Each structure stands twice: as structure tokens, then as C-alpha cells.
mmCIF file of C-alpha atoms in Angstrom:
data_model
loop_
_atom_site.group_PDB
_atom_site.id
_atom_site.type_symbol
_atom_site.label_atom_id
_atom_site.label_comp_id
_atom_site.label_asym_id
_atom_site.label_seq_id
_atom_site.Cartn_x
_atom_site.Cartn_y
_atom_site.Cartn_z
ATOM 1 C CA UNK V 730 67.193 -48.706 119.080
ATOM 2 C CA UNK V 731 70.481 -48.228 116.906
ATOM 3 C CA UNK V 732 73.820 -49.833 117.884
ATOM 4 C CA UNK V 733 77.154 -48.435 117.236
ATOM 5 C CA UNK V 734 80.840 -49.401 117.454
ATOM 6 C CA UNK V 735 82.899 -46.946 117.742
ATOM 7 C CA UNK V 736 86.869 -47.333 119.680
ATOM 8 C CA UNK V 737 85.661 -51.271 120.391
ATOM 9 C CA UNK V 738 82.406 -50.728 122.072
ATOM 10 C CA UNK V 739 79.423 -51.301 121.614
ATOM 11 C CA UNK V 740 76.438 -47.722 122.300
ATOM 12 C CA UNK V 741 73.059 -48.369 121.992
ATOM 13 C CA UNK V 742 71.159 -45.211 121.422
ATOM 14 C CA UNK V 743 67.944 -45.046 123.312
ATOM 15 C CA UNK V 744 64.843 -42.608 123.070
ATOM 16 C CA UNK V 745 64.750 -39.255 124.554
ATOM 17 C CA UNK V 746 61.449 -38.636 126.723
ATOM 18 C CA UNK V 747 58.981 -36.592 125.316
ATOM 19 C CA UNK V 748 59.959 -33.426 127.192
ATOM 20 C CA UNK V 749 63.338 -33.938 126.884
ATOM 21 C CA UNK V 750 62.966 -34.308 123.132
ATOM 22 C CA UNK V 751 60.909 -30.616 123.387
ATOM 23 C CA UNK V 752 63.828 -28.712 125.434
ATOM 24 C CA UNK V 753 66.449 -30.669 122.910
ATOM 25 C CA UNK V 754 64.768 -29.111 120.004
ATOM 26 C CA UNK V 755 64.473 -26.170 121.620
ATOM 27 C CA UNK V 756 68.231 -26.142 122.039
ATOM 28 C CA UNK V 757 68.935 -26.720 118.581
ATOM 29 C CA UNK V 758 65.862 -25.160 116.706
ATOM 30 C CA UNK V 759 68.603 -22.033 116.036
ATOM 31 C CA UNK V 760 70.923 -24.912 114.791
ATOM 32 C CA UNK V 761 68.180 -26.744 112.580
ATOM 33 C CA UNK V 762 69.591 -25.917 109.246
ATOM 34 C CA UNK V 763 73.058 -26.671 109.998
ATOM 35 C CA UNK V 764 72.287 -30.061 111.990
ATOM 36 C CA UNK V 765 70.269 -30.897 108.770
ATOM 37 C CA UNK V 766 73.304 -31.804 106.238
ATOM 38 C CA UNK V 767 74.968 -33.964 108.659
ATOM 39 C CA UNK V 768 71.441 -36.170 109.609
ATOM 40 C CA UNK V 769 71.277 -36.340 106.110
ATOM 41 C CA UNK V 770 75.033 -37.291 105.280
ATOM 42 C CA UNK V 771 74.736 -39.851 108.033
ATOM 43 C CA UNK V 772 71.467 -41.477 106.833
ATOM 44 C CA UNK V 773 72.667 -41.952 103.339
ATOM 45 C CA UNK V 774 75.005 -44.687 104.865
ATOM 46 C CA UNK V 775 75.660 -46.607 107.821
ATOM 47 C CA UNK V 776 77.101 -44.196 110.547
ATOM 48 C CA UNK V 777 78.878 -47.229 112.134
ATOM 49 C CA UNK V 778 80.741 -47.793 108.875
ATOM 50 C CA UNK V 779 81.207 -43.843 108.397
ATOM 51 C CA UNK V 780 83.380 -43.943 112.056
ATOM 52 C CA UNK V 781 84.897 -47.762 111.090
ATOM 53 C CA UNK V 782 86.566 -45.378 107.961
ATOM 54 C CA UNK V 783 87.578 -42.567 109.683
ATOM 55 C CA UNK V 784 89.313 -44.693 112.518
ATOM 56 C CA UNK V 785 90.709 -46.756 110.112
ATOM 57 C CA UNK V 786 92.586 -43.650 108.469
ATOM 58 C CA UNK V 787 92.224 -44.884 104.876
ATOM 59 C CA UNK V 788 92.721 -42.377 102.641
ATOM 60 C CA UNK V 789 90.278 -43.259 99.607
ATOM 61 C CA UNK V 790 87.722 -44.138 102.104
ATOM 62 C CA UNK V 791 87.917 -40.955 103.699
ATOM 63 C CA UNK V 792 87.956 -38.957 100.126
ATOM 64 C CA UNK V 793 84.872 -40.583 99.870
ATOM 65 C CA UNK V 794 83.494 -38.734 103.393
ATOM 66 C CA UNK V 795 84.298 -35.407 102.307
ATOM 67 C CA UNK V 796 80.369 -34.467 102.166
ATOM 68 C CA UNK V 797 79.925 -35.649 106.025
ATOM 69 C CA UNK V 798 83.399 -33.816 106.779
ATOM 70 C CA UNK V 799 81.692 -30.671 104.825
ATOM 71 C CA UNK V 800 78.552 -31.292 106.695
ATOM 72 C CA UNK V 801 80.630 -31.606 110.060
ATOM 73 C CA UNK V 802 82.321 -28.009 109.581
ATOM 74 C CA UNK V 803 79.541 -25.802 110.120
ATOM 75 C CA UNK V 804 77.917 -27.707 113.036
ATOM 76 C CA UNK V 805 81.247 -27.543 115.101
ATOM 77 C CA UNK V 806 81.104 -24.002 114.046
ATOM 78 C CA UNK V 807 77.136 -23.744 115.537
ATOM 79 C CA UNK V 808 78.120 -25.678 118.274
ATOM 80 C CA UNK V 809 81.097 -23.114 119.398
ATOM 81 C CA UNK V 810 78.551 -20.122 118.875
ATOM 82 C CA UNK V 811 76.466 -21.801 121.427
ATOM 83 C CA UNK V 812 76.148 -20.611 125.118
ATOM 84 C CA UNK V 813 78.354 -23.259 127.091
ATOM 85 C CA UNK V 814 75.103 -23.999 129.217
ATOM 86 C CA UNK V 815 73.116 -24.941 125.581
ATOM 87 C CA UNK V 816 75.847 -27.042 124.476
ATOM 88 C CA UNK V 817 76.292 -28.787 127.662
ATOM 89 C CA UNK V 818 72.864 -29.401 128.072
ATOM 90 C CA UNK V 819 72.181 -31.188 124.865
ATOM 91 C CA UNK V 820 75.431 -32.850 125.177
ATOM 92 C CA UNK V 821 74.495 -34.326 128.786
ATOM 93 C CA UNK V 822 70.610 -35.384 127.568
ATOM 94 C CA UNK V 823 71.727 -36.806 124.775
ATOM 95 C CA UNK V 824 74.278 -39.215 126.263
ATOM 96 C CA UNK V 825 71.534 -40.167 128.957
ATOM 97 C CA UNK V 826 70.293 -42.234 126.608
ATOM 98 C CA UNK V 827 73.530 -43.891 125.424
ATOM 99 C CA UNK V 828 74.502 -46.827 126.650
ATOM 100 C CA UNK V 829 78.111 -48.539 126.075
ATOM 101 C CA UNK V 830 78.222 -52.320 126.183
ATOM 102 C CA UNK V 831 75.161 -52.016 128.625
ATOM 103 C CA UNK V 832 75.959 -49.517 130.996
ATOM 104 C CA UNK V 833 74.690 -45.944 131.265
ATOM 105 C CA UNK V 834 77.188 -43.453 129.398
ATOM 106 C CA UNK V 835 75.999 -40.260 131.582
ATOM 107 C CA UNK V 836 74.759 -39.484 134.744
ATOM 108 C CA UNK V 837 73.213 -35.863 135.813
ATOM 109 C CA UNK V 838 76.280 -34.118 134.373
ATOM 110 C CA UNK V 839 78.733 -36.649 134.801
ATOM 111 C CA UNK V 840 79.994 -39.073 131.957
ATOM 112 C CA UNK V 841 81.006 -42.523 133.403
ATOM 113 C CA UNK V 842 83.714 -43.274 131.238
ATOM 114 C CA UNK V 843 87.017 -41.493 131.663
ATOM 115 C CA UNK V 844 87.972 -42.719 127.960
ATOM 116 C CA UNK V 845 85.839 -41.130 125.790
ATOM 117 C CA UNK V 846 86.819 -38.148 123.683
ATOM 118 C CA UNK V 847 85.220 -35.785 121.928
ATOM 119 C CA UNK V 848 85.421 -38.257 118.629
ATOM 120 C CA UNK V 849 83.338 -40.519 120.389
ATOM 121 C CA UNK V 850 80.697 -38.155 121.910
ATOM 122 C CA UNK V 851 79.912 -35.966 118.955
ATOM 123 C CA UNK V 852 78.582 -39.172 117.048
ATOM 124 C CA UNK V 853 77.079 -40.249 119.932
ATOM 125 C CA UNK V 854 74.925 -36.602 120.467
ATOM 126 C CA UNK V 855 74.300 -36.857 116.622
ATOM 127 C CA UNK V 856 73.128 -40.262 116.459
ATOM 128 C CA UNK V 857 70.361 -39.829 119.580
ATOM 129 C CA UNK V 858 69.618 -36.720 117.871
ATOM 130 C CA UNK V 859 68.702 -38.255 114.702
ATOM 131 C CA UNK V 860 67.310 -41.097 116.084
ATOM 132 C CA UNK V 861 64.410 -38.889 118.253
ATOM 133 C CA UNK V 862 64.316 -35.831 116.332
ATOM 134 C CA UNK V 863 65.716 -36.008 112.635
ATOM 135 C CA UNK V 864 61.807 -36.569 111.298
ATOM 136 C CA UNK V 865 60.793 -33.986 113.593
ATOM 137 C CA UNK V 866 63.744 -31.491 111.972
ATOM 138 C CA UNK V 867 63.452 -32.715 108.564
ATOM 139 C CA UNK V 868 59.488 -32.291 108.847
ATOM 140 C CA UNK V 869 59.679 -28.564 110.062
ATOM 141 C CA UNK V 870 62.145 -28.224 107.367
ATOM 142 C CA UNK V 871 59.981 -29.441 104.500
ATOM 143 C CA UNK V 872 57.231 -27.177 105.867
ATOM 144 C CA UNK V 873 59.316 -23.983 106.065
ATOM 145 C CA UNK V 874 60.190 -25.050 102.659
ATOM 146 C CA UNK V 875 56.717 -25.273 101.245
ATOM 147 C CA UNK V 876 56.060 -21.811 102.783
ATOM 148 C CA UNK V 877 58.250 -20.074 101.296
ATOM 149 C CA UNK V 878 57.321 -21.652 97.704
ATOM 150 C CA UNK V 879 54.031 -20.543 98.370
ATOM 151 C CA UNK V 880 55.003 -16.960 99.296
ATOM 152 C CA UNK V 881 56.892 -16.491 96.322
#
């Protein structure tokens, strides 16, 4: 399990259940490639410290995010290309798992906190994401990869 702060409190990411980690991928198999830069951006360091720097507001400390801001752009841009039932659906499985200072972040289709904004949750769905399916992205990644060097 991973543990966040983000806005003061404290989300523990939990694991995704086997078929919910199928109909995730399924949701964002056409998303893959752009999900991939971010999972990457965000392994390379410490996503806690990532969101510490971008609340903070510090300038040189955000010059130095400008490949996870880069990264960000095109997955915002997948994510409004989704069908509103996709997006919600990944959005509401992924913060199933997501707990905040020990109590259950989502419900069915209902998020238990009133406070959180959309700077919270989009870590939050990219953090559970990584956490139960970034080897299984990065994996059929490599493979397509190996293909395609073979077919050429």
C-alpha cells in the first residue's frame, strides 16, 4: 500500500480486485500510451513530494515539474475524449480503493468527502492506477515495442 498527503490528509491507496483491475484496463487500454508518460514521470520521484511542490506554488520547484505538467496535458486531453460513463467509471473504481485518514473515499458512485477537488482526485485515480496496473501497462508496452522491432 502507498500513502499520500495531499491538502493535509493522509490516502492510502489500496489494490483493485482482479476483475476490477481487467474492466480498469479495459477502460484505459485506448489511453495506454498517454497514461504511460505520467506513471513514468511520477515513478521517477516521490508523487507525495511532486503534489507537496505544486501546493506549495514555488516557482523553481515547479520549473523543475514541467515533464509531469507535459505528461499531464495529453491525459486530461484523453480523459475529455472519453465517454462520460468511461471516465466516471474508472474515476469511481479507482477511489474505492482510496482511503483518507482511514475512511473509505467512495461509495457506489458517491464520494464521501464534499472537499475534494479535482486536484485531489486526479492523483488519487493515477496513483491506484499505477499502483495495480502500471507493470501490467508498462509490460504490454514493452511487448508492443519488441513487436514492432521485430517486424521491421
Amino acid at each position: 500500500m502507498e500513502n499520500l498527503m495531499i491538502n493535509g490528509h493522509e490516502y492510502t491507496i489500496g489494490r483493485l480486485n482482479a476483475l476490477d483491475q481487467l474492466h480498469v484496463s479495459r477502460k484505459i487500454a485506448p489511453i495506454a500510451p498517454t497514461i504511460m508518460p505520467i506513471i513514468s514521470e511520477i515513478a521517477k520521484g516521490d508523487l507525495d513530494e511532486t503534489l507537496k511542490a505544486i501546493e506549495a506554488g514555488d516557482d523553481a520547484e515547479i520549473a523543475e515539474l514541467e515533464p509531469l505538467t507535459e505528461a499531464l496535458m495529453p491525459l486530461m486531453e484523453a480523459f475529455a475524449n472519453m465517454p462520460e460513463d468511461d471516465v466516471n467509471y474508472i474515476t469511481y473504481k479507482c477511489l474505492s480503493v482510496v482511503k483518507r485518514n482511514g475512511a473509505v473515499v467512495c461509495r457506489g458512485q458517491s464520494i464521501m468527502f464534499d472537499d475534494m477537488e479535482m486536484g485531489q482526485i486526479l492523483p488519487l485515480i493515477i496513483a491506484v492506477i499505477r499502483a495495480n496496473l502500471g507493470n501490467f501497462i508498462q509490460g504490454l508496452r514493452m511487448k508492443a515495442s519488441s513487436i514492432k522491432a521485430a517486424q521491421a
